[in-house]
Amino acid sequence: MLLIESQYGVVIHRDFKPLYADDNYAHYFGYESGEDIMSMASILPLIAPQEQQNAVESYQAVMFGKERPGVRTYRNIDNQGSELIVLSVDHVVDWEGQPAMQVTIIDLRHHVETQRQLRASEERYRALVDGSIQGILVHKNFRPLFCNEAYAQMQGFSNAQELMEHGSILPLIDMEHHPQAYSDNLQLLAGEKEAIKTEAKGIRTDGSTVWLSLLSRPIIWNGEQVVQVTAMDITEQQLLKERLEHRANFDGLTNLLNRRATMELLEKQFEFDKRNGNDMCCILIDFDDFKLINDCYGHHVGDQVLKLFGKTCKKSIRKSDFIGRWGGEEFVMVLPRTAIDQAAFIARRISKCISEQRVEVGEHTLSFTVSMGVAAMTENTTSAEQMINAADKALYQGKKQGKSCVVIAA
């Protein structure tokens, strides 16, 4: 099942070997159906020779996490040898248990030819772009001079005239993107950049969020140097990416960080606090007699206990702290810029809070407790893993002492 449904061409490949292709994708290249694409050993020959190396490097960078998936433009070759320009929107997806690249392509030949014609006549330009499915805006220092219906609707306006009545488009741009917007505008008007591609978060008139892929370039409008922006609404792709990132970094049951994400954040925080001479502690948490809960009440009750634990911890920790599921019923809590006595106090407070939680099981209520091992980063601590091991030893000592206890590493 595709993660993105599109009226455009879609292909999924791994190292350019096609795993799936729809008919729209095949038609762009002059083939009858997606099966024709699937019969190819590689789709790399569909990319113009001069761009194949760039395509390979981009694929490898995205798949190895060095670059984020995004929007790119490529020159492709159809089965007649003709060149076509496509806009490529790529995503990393899970295909049969392994990562693969999903590419949605849009044929840009018409738009490229349109832009060439627009340079010849500003009036013709206005007539053509007003009916474009892409959003088009012309502004001078963010004061709108022209926009088409598509751009206005992307921003939540009923028509272009409503948007044009606003003195500035800055309120339509999320505050965190204002510095980048100012910088891009200055570089374009100063002639330092011929074009700037970026993604920006916007605020629609109803307060909802819209994500736009923007291509900005300087143009002459009524004798003045201004900026033309071509926009594509990528809100669905952005939300999908956020969902995929959440799925990749969070445990599906407790909604806490998973082990990989926890370790990555822990190592970064360890390096930062170590470098800056800050205190830092971690707490290893393990349920007491969790196997008995599963054996006596069933795994579904055990899952409820873990979910309640996750909610309780998220409410109990500070904004600077984070907690992740280490495995099974074991969890790691990280406390940046925290001394050992304060960490022990936090651990005991959370332990007490957890012991007060209850899960309804039929006519009965089930309580549960956890034990904790607390360790601090010292002058002799050389790695995050070493600190985890110290907390684990303290936890082991606590388990021998009894239930619902907090033990500080020696």
XYZ file of N, CA, C and O in Angstrom, residues 178-367:
760
model
N 10.595 33.731 9.499
C 10.793 35.133 9.105
C 12.259 35.473 8.820
O 12.551 36.133 7.814
N 13.209 35.080 9.699
C 14.613 35.428 9.402
C 15.077 34.898 8.046
O 15.766 35.617 7.299
N 14.700 33.651 7.712
C 15.082 33.098 6.423
C 14.413 33.855 5.284
O 15.034 34.104 4.240
N 13.150 34.243 5.471
C 12.434 34.986 4.432
C 13.103 36.333 4.163
O 13.280 36.736 2.997
N 13.490 37.048 5.220
C 14.176 38.331 5.055
C 15.512 38.145 4.333
O 15.864 38.907 3.420
N 16.263 37.140 4.758
C 17.571 36.888 4.155
C 17.442 36.552 2.679
O 18.190 37.101 1.840
N 16.512 35.654 2.326
C 16.316 35.276 0.923
C 15.916 36.485 0.090
O 16.411 36.675 -1.036
N 15.025 37.315 0.614
C 14.544 38.484 -0.126
C 15.691 39.445 -0.425
O 15.823 39.949 -1.558
N 16.545 39.690 0.564
C 17.679 40.601 0.368
C 18.663 40.060 -0.669
O 19.151 40.810 -1.528
N 18.953 38.757 -0.607
C 19.907 38.170 -1.547
C 19.381 38.210 -2.983
O 20.140 38.472 -3.922
N 18.098 37.966 -3.153
C 17.515 37.979 -4.495
C 17.509 39.390 -5.076
O 17.893 39.603 -6.234
N 17.073 40.379 -4.286
C 17.004 41.754 -4.793
C 18.391 42.354 -5.007
O 18.561 43.239 -5.855
N 19.382 41.863 -4.262
C 20.749 42.364 -4.413
C 21.483 41.665 -5.554
O 22.626 42.014 -5.866
N 20.844 40.675 -6.158
C 21.479 39.956 -7.254
C 22.498 38.930 -6.806
O 23.265 38.415 -7.636
N 22.514 38.596 -5.522
C 23.479 37.618 -5.013
C 23.082 36.187 -5.366
O 23.927 35.307 -5.432
N 21.796 35.951 -5.570
C 21.298 34.633 -5.939
C 20.351 34.769 -7.125
O 19.541 35.693 -7.190
N 20.469 33.840 -8.095
C 19.556 33.828 -9.231
C 18.230 33.170 -8.874
O 17.197 33.494 -9.462
N 18.268 32.247 -7.955
C 17.054 31.565 -7.512
C 17.333 30.918 -6.161
O 18.471 30.562 -5.853
N 16.288 30.776 -5.353
C 16.409 30.139 -4.042
C 15.253 29.160 -3.879
O 14.083 29.532 -4.024
N 15.599 27.911 -3.597
C 14.591 26.903 -3.302
C 14.562 26.683 -1.796
O 15.600 26.557 -1.153
N 13.381 26.628 -1.253
C 13.260 26.412 0.183
C 11.885 25.850 0.510
O 10.998 25.827 -0.342
N 11.735 25.385 1.731
C 10.435 24.963 2.248
C 10.102 25.855 3.430
O 10.972 26.150 4.252
N 8.848 26.274 3.510
C 8.459 27.200 4.565
C 7.120 26.801 5.153
O 6.236 26.301 4.453
N 6.985 27.062 6.433
C 5.733 26.817 7.142
C 4.907 28.089 7.131
O 5.387 29.161 7.491
N 3.658 27.971 6.697
C 2.782 29.128 6.625
C 1.571 28.975 7.522
O 1.274 27.892 8.032
N 0.874 30.085 7.724
C -0.338 30.104 8.538
C -1.501 30.551 7.655
O -1.502 31.672 7.147
N -2.463 29.657 7.434
C -3.640 30.009 6.635
C -4.518 31.002 7.405
O -4.344 31.213 8.609
N -5.457 31.583 6.691
C -6.335 32.573 7.307
C -7.158 31.992 8.448
O -7.565 32.713 9.355
N -7.412 30.688 8.429
C -8.182 30.067 9.510
C -7.293 29.592 10.652
O -7.758 28.949 11.593
N -5.988 29.903 10.576
C -5.060 29.536 11.638
C -4.401 28.184 11.461
O -3.515 27.826 12.236
N -4.813 27.412 10.462
C -4.214 26.100 10.233
C -2.850 26.250 9.556
O -2.512 27.309 9.026
N -2.089 25.171 9.586
C -0.728 25.190 9.042
C -0.709 24.719 7.597
O -1.404 23.778 7.227
N 0.096 25.385 6.775
C 0.335 24.937 5.405
C 1.847 24.932 5.185
O 2.552 25.858 5.601
N 2.342 23.862 4.577
C 3.766 23.783 4.213
C 3.883 23.967 2.710
O 3.171 23.329 1.940
N 4.778 24.858 2.297
C 4.942 25.158 0.886
C 6.389 24.916 0.456
O 7.335 25.257 1.175
N 6.529 24.334 -0.735
C 7.833 24.263 -1.392
C 7.917 25.478 -2.297
O 7.068 25.669 -3.166
N 8.933 26.294 -2.092
C 9.013 27.594 -2.757
C 10.235 27.683 -3.661
O 11.331 27.272 -3.291
N 10.020 28.238 -4.839
C 11.115 28.597 -5.746
C 10.995 30.089 -5.994
O 10.031 30.558 -6.609
N 11.965 30.853 -5.480
C 11.927 32.319 -5.581
C 13.040 32.795 -6.502
O 14.163 32.295 -6.447
N 12.705 33.780 -7.340
C 13.702 34.358 -8.236
C 13.372 35.829 -8.471
O 12.191 36.223 -8.431
N 14.388 36.651 -8.756
C 14.124 38.070 -9.029
C 13.610 38.256 -10.461
O 14.066 37.576 -11.383
N 12.651 39.134 -10.651
C 12.145 39.475 -11.985
C 11.919 40.986 -12.061
O 11.934 41.678 -11.034
N 11.719 41.480 -13.262
C 11.355 42.882 -13.462
C 9.850 42.962 -13.613
O 9.263 42.292 -14.462
N 9.222 43.764 -12.777
C 7.762 43.913 -12.786
C 7.443 45.403 -12.835
O 7.742 46.140 -11.908
N 6.838 45.825 -13.945
C 6.542 47.255 -14.139
C 7.781 48.117 -13.901
O 7.721 49.183 -13.273
N 8.906 47.619 -14.413
C 10.143 48.376 -14.338
C 10.876 48.281 -13.012
O 11.922 48.916 -12.841
N 10.366 47.518 -12.069
C 10.999 47.388 -10.761
C 11.536 45.986 -10.543
O 10.977 45.024 -11.065
N 12.621 45.893 -9.796
C 13.163 44.596 -9.408
C 12.346 44.076 -8.222
O 12.309 44.683 -7.152
N 11.681 42.943 -8.439
C 10.839 42.354 -7.397
C 11.128 40.854 -7.327
O 12.019 40.350 -8.017
N 10.346 40.135 -6.546
C 10.559 38.699 -6.373
C 9.314 37.925 -6.798
O 8.191 38.263 -6.402
N 9.539 36.913 -7.626
C 8.467 35.997 -8.031
C 8.647 34.690 -7.260
O 9.743 34.147 -7.177
N 7.557 34.179 -6.700
C 7.586 32.945 -5.940
C 6.638 31.941 -6.580
O 5.471 32.249 -6.825
N 7.166 30.767 -6.888
C 6.333 29.658 -7.354
C 6.207 28.675 -6.196
O 7.207 28.268 -5.610
N 4.967 28.320 -5.850
C 4.724 27.529 -4.643
C 3.969 26.251 -4.958
O 3.095 26.222 -5.824
N 4.339 25.194 -4.243
C 3.605 23.934 -4.280
C 3.221 23.573 -2.856
O 4.048 23.668 -1.940
N 1.981 23.183 -2.646
C 1.504 22.776 -1.334
C 2.031 21.374 -1.023
O 1.669 20.405 -1.680
N 2.902 21.267 -0.029
C 3.476 19.972 0.354
C 3.061 19.606 1.785
O 3.765 18.856 2.471
N 1.906 20.133 2.214
C 1.459 19.887 3.589
C 1.287 18.397 3.855
O 1.731 17.885 4.892
N 0.649 17.685 2.931
C 0.433 16.250 3.138
C 1.751 15.507 3.231
O 1.924 14.637 4.087
N 2.695 15.862 2.348
C 3.999 15.202 2.392
C 4.726 15.504 3.712
O 5.367 14.635 4.294
N 4.605 16.775 4.170
C 5.271 17.156 5.417
C 4.674 16.420 6.607
O 5.398 15.916 7.478
N 3.342 16.338 6.645
C 2.679 15.620 7.737
C 3.045 14.139 7.705
O 3.245 13.506 8.749
N 3.127 13.585 6.473
C 3.528 12.190 6.336
C 4.947 11.993 6.853
O 5.238 11.034 7.575
N 5.827 12.921 6.495
C 7.215 12.825 6.945
C 7.288 12.894 8.469
O 8.041 12.133 9.100
N 6.482 13.785 9.062
C 6.472 13.901 10.515
C 5.956 12.617 11.160
O 6.480 12.181 12.189
N 4.923 12.015 10.531
C 4.404 10.755 11.068
C 5.449 9.655 10.957
O 5.613 8.838 11.873
N 6.154 9.622 9.833
C 7.179 8.597 9.643
C 8.339 8.798 10.619
O 8.887 7.832 11.165
N 8.717 10.074 10.826
C 9.789 10.357 11.772
C 9.367 9.963 13.190
O 10.161 9.421 13.960
N 8.089 10.233 13.527
C 7.598 9.851 14.841
C 7.611 8.334 14.992
O 8.028 7.793 16.025
N 7.170 7.654 13.934
C 7.143 6.194 13.971
C 8.551 5.625 14.102
O 8.757 4.590 14.746
N 9.519 6.297 13.485
C 10.898 5.803 13.519
C 11.573 6.063 14.861
O 12.530 5.378 15.214
N 11.076 7.052 15.625
C 11.762 7.458 16.846
C 11.013 7.152 18.133
O 11.591 7.309 19.215
N 9.743 6.736 18.023
C 8.956 6.531 19.228
C 8.412 5.115 19.305
O 8.105 4.488 18.292
N 8.296 4.633 20.531
C 7.733 3.319 20.795
C 6.227 3.371 20.578
O 5.543 4.267 21.104
N 5.704 2.419 19.815
C 4.298 2.453 19.439
C 3.346 2.237 20.590
O 2.205 2.704 20.549
N 3.773 1.549 21.647
C 2.878 1.250 22.765
C 2.844 2.386 23.785
O 1.769 2.878 24.140
N 4.002 2.824 24.244
C 4.063 3.820 25.322
C 4.143 5.249 24.819
O 3.973 6.190 25.591
N 4.417 5.425 23.526
C 4.621 6.747 22.924
C 5.819 7.461 23.535
O 5.933 8.678 23.476
N 6.730 6.692 24.121
C 8.013 7.223 24.578
C 9.048 6.970 23.485
O 8.822 6.189 22.571
N 10.195 7.618 23.598
C 11.272 7.387 22.642
C 11.647 5.908 22.617
O 11.599 5.230 23.657
N 12.004 5.401 21.420
C 12.481 4.027 21.374
C 13.966 3.984 21.743
O 14.604 5.020 21.979
N 14.521 2.782 21.798
C 15.899 2.633 22.287
C 16.902 3.371 21.395
O 17.802 4.061 21.892
N 16.758 3.240 20.068
C 17.708 3.892 19.168
C 17.700 5.405 19.345
O 18.754 6.033 19.495
N 16.487 5.989 19.349
C 16.385 7.444 19.489
C 16.871 7.906 20.861
O 17.521 8.947 20.983
N 16.562 7.116 21.892
C 17.022 7.467 23.239
C 18.541 7.495 23.300
O 19.143 8.423 23.859
N 19.179 6.465 22.728
C 20.641 6.396 22.778
C 21.268 7.543 21.990
O 22.278 8.130 22.426
N 20.678 7.897 20.843
C 21.216 9.003 20.055
C 21.155 10.307 20.840
O 22.129 11.077 20.891
N 19.993 10.584 21.453
C 19.851 11.808 22.236
C 20.744 11.781 23.470
O 21.341 12.796 23.840
N 20.851 10.617 24.099
C 21.688 10.490 25.286
C 23.150 10.780 24.954
O 23.835 11.505 25.688
N 23.633 10.224 23.856
C 25.038 10.440 23.477
C 25.298 11.913 23.158
O 26.335 12.467 23.545
N 24.353 12.562 22.456
C 24.518 13.986 22.140
C 24.507 14.829 23.412
O 25.319 15.749 23.576
N 23.570 14.515 24.316
C 23.478 15.270 25.564
C 24.710 15.038 26.424
O 25.225 15.966 27.071
N 25.203 13.797 26.436
C 26.410 13.477 27.210
C 27.594 14.297 26.708
O 28.323 14.906 27.508
N 27.777 14.326 25.397
C 28.900 15.082 24.819
C 28.777 16.565 25.142
O 29.767 17.231 25.474
N 27.546 17.109 25.051
C 27.336 18.531 25.315
C 27.636 18.861 26.773
O 28.383 19.805 27.073
N 27.040 18.104 27.708
C 27.237 18.404 29.124
C 28.672 18.129 29.565
O 29.217 18.843 30.415
N 29.300 17.094 28.982
C 30.694 16.796 29.312
C 31.605 17.934 28.852
O 32.493 18.382 29.597
N 31.351 18.399 27.635
C 32.174 19.471 27.056
C 32.023 20.782 27.826
O 32.971 21.553 27.970
N 30.813 21.044 28.327
C 30.535 22.316 28.993
C 30.626 22.231 30.514
O 30.319 23.202 31.213
N 31.053 21.065 31.017
C 31.231 20.928 32.456
C 29.937 20.908 33.243
O 29.927 21.278 34.423
N 28.852 20.489 32.623
C 27.562 20.433 33.312
C 27.386 19.110 34.044
O 27.977 18.098 33.676
N 26.541 19.127 35.063
C 26.122 17.874 35.692
C 25.152 17.157 34.764
O 24.475 17.767 33.947
N 25.079 15.841 34.940
C 24.134 15.054 34.145
C 23.916 13.718 34.839
O 24.848 13.129 35.386
N 22.675 13.245 34.823
C 22.353 11.958 35.427
C 21.424 11.163 34.521
O 20.733 11.733 33.668
N 21.427 9.870 34.712
C 20.446 9.023 34.042
C 19.879 8.041 35.063
O 20.533 7.703 36.050
N 18.643 7.620 34.814
C 17.944 6.699 35.707
C 17.484 5.505 34.892
O 16.789 5.669 33.881
N 17.882 4.326 35.300
C 17.409 3.101 34.668
C 16.232 2.585 35.495
O 16.350 2.431 36.719
N 15.108 2.343 34.858
C 13.862 1.994 35.541
C 13.401 0.618 35.080
O 13.371 0.336 33.882
N 13.029 -0.221 36.033
C 12.540 -1.553 35.696
C 11.321 -1.873 36.568
O 11.298 -1.585 37.768
N 10.293 -2.459 35.964
C 9.087 -2.830 36.708
C 9.391 -3.966 37.685
O 10.207 -4.853 37.401
N 8.693 -3.924 38.798
C 8.784 -5.005 39.777
C 7.735 -6.062 39.445
O 6.545 -5.751 39.312
N 8.177 -7.295 39.296
C 7.282 -8.443 39.080
C 6.341 -8.233 37.888
O 5.161 -8.589 37.940
N 6.877 -7.683 36.820
C 6.011 -7.423 35.657
C 5.540 -8.733 35.019
O 4.433 -8.804 34.480
N 6.358 -9.760 35.086
C 5.964 -11.047 34.514
C 4.701 -11.577 35.188
O 3.838 -12.188 34.540
N 4.570 -11.332 36.484
C 3.383 -11.786 37.210
C 2.122 -11.082 36.701
O 1.046 -11.664 36.647
N 2.279 -9.802 36.334
C 1.131 -9.057 35.793
C 0.665 -9.700 34.502
O -0.533 -9.940 34.307
N 1.613 -10.004 33.613
C 1.258 -10.648 32.344
C 0.675 -12.040 32.564
O -0.308 -12.426 31.928
N 1.298 -12.797 33.471
C 0.855 -14.176 33.700
C -0.518 -14.237 34.360
O -1.350 -15.099 34.028
N -0.770 -13.318 35.286
C -2.026 -13.368 36.051
C -3.179 -12.666 35.349
O -4.332 -13.102 35.451
N -2.877 -11.588 34.648
C -3.956 -10.771 34.081
C -3.955 -10.737 32.552
O -4.911 -10.261 31.948
N -2.903 -11.202 31.929
C -2.827 -11.191 30.471
C -1.988 -10.037 29.948
O -1.815 -9.008 30.617
N -1.474 -10.225 28.744
C -0.587 -9.203 28.155
C -1.319 -7.901 27.863
O -0.700 -6.829 27.845
N -2.642 -7.967 27.602
C -3.366 -6.731 27.328
C -3.393 -5.831 28.560
O -3.335 -4.599 28.446
N -3.461 -6.426 29.746
C -3.388 -5.638 30.973
C -1.964 -5.113 31.162
O -1.754 -3.959 31.562
N -0.981 -5.961 30.864
C 0.407 -5.509 30.921
C 0.641 -4.315 30.021
O 1.349 -3.361 30.394
N 0.021 -4.330 28.832
C 0.152 -3.193 27.905
C -0.476 -1.938 28.501
O 0.055 -0.826 28.347
N -1.635 -2.093 29.171
C -2.277 -0.943 29.808
C -1.378 -0.339 30.882
O -1.286 0.883 31.033
N -0.701 -1.211 31.635
C 0.216 -0.752 32.679
C 1.359 0.053 32.063
O 1.718 1.137 32.547
N 1.925 -0.457 30.966
C 3.032 0.244 30.312
C 2.585 1.582 29.742
O 3.318 2.580 29.816
N 1.381 1.619 29.171
C 0.855 2.879 28.638
C 0.670 3.907 29.743
O 1.029 5.076 29.591
N 0.077 3.456 30.871
C -0.136 4.364 31.998
C 1.189 4.848 32.565
O 1.339 6.025 32.926
N 2.164 3.944 32.615
C 3.505 4.335 33.075
C 4.071 5.437 32.184
O 4.623 6.430 32.676
N 3.955 5.260 30.849
C 4.481 6.248 29.919
C 3.829 7.606 30.106
O 4.511 8.652 30.145
N 2.491 7.638 30.252
C 1.782 8.902 30.458
C 2.203 9.563 31.771
O 2.404 10.780 31.834
N 2.343 8.754 32.812
C 2.715 9.285 34.126
C 4.098 9.918 34.092
O 4.320 11.019 34.618
N 5.042 9.243 33.445
C 6.413 9.761 33.385
C 6.484 11.052 32.569
O 7.174 12.013 32.947
N 5.759 11.103 31.449
C 5.797 12.299 30.599
C 5.247 13.512 31.342
O 5.690 14.635 31.137
N 4.265 13.271 32.230
C 3.703 14.371 33.011
C 4.627 14.774 34.161
O 4.559 15.901 34.646
N 5.485 13.861 34.593
C 6.273 14.071 35.806
C 7.644 14.673 35.546
O 8.261 15.222 36.471
N 8.159 14.538 34.304
C 9.517 15.020 34.044
C 9.504 16.473 33.575
O 8.487 16.998 33.141
N 10.666 17.101 33.658
C 10.810 18.492 33.224
C 10.971 18.562 31.703
O 11.216 17.550 31.051
N 10.837 19.772 31.149
C 10.950 19.932 29.693
C 12.334 19.554 29.195
O 12.480 19.104 28.051
N 13.346 19.749 30.032
C 14.727 19.451 29.624
C 15.037 17.958 29.682
O 16.019 17.497 29.104
N 14.208 17.174 30.395
C 14.452 15.739 30.549
C 13.804 14.960 29.409
O 12.911 15.454 28.737
N 14.244 13.731 29.219
C 13.570 12.845 28.277
C 13.677 11.403 28.759
O 14.582 11.047 29.521
N 12.722 10.596 28.307
C 12.655 9.199 28.741
C 12.355 8.317 27.537
O 11.610 8.716 26.638
N 12.955 7.137 27.517
C 12.742 6.213 26.406
C 12.601 4.783 26.901
O 13.056 4.431 28.002
N 11.959 3.979 26.069
C 11.806 2.555 26.387
C 13.083 1.841 25.968
O 13.432 1.816 24.778
N 13.759 1.257 26.928
C 15.050 0.608 26.685
C 14.862 -0.819 26.173
O 15.699 -1.348 25.468
N 13.726 -1.417 26.537
C 13.440 -2.781 26.115
C 12.512 -3.463 27.092
O 12.727 -3.389 28.306
N 11.452 -4.119 26.575
C 10.523 -4.808 27.464
C 9.890 -3.858 28.446
O 9.240 -2.889 28.081
N 10.127 -4.115 29.754
C 9.577 -3.248 30.789
C 10.679 -2.416 31.441
O 10.572 -1.996 32.585
N 11.743 -2.160 30.698
C 12.873 -1.380 31.200
C 12.936 -0.045 30.445
O 12.764 0.009 29.231
N 13.211 1.041 31.188
C 13.192 2.380 30.615
C 14.402 3.171 31.097
O 14.970 2.887 32.151
N 14.785 4.179 30.301
C 15.897 5.060 30.665
C 15.391 6.494 30.697
O 14.773 6.964 29.738
N 15.662 7.171 31.795
C 15.324 8.588 31.938
C 16.626 9.384 31.987
O 17.551 9.014 32.718
N 16.703 10.458 31.205
C 17.919 11.267 31.131
C 17.621 12.645 31.702
O 16.640 13.290 31.311
N 18.479 13.083 32.625
C 18.290 14.362 33.314
C 19.493 15.267 33.061
O 20.496 15.199 33.787
N 19.453 16.100 32.026
C 20.580 16.996 31.743
C 20.723 18.064 32.832
O 19.739 18.450 33.487
N 21.962 18.500 33.038
C 22.261 19.582 33.985
C 21.605 19.335 35.349
O 20.968 20.206 35.941
N 21.758 18.098 35.817
C 21.144 17.683 37.086
C 22.182 16.974 37.948
O 22.822 16.026 37.492
N 22.325 17.426 39.196
C 23.250 16.788 40.134
C 22.623 15.514 40.682
O 21.404 15.328 40.624
N 23.457 14.664 41.279
C 23.005 13.338 41.703
C 21.952 13.414 42.809
O 20.988 12.634 42.813
N 22.088 14.367 43.752
C 21.093 14.460 44.827
C 19.738 14.895 44.284
O 18.682 14.403 44.724
N 19.764 15.808 43.324
C 18.506 16.234 42.709
C 17.900 15.105 41.883
O 16.684 14.899 41.887
N 18.747 14.340 41.189
C 18.254 13.209 40.391
C 17.613 12.158 41.288
O 16.570 11.584 40.946
N 18.224 11.904 42.442
C 17.660 10.926 43.373
C 16.304 11.394 43.892
O 15.370 10.600 44.040
N 16.200 12.709 44.172
C 14.921 13.264 44.623
C 13.848 13.096 43.552
O 12.714 12.692 43.847
N 14.204 13.386 42.297
C 13.259 13.235 41.188
C 12.846 11.773 41.039
O 11.671 11.451 40.844
N 13.816 10.865 41.147
C 13.524 9.436 41.011
C 12.538 8.975 42.082
O 11.579 8.246 41.800
N 12.761 9.392 43.342
C 11.864 8.975 44.421
C 10.461 9.563 44.240
O 9.453 8.898 44.508
N 10.409 10.811 43.768
C 9.098 11.437 43.534
C 8.324 10.703 42.451
O 7.125 10.430 42.589
N 9.000 10.368 41.342
C 8.334 9.665 40.254
C 7.955 8.251 40.673
O 6.888 7.751 40.341
N 8.840 7.599 41.442
C 8.542 6.254 41.929
C 7.272 6.255 42.774
O 6.414 5.377 42.636
N 7.136 7.255 43.650
C 5.939 7.366 44.494
C 4.697 7.620 43.636
O 3.637 7.016 43.854
N 4.847 8.494 42.649
C 3.723 8.822 41.766
C 3.251 7.588 40.999
O 2.046 7.350 40.852
N 4.204 6.777 40.547
C 3.858 5.566 39.801
C 3.152 4.557 40.704
O 2.187 3.903 40.299
N 3.622 4.443 41.936
C 3.013 3.476 42.866
C 1.574 3.840 43.210
O 0.811 2.994 43.689
N 1.205 5.092 42.964
C -0.163 5.543 43.256
C -1.119 5.339 42.091
O -2.322 5.564 42.225
N -0.587 4.936 40.923
C -1.434 4.719 39.756
C -2.175 3.389 39.865
O -1.697 2.447 40.497
N -3.335 3.316 39.237
C -4.149 2.105 39.266
C -4.692 1.793 37.874
O -5.032 2.705 37.107
N -4.789 0.497 37.589
C -5.383 0.019 36.338
C -6.594 -0.836 36.706
O -6.489 -1.746 37.547
N -7.733 -0.519 36.097
C -8.957 -1.278 36.375
C -8.903 -2.620 35.642
O -8.700 -2.679 34.430
N -9.101 -3.719 36.418
C -9.142 -5.067 35.848
C -10.432 -5.725 36.345
O -10.482 -6.273 37.448
N -11.448 -5.630 35.530
C -12.746 -6.144 35.957
C -13.251 -5.347 37.139
O -13.355 -4.120 37.097
N -13.560 -6.047 38.238
C -14.042 -5.388 39.437
C -12.903 -5.005 40.382
O -13.140 -4.459 41.461
N -11.679 -5.293 39.974
C -10.530 -5.040 40.832
C -9.659 -3.929 40.243
O -9.775 -3.566 39.077
N -8.802 -3.397 41.088
C -7.812 -2.425 40.630
C -6.421 -2.998 40.840
O -6.157 -3.662 41.849
N -5.559 -2.732 39.888
C -4.195 -3.270 39.925
C -3.215 -2.122 40.126
O -3.246 -1.124 39.403
N -2.354 -2.235 41.108
C -1.280 -1.270 41.315
C 0.033 -1.896 40.877
O 0.137 -3.115 40.700
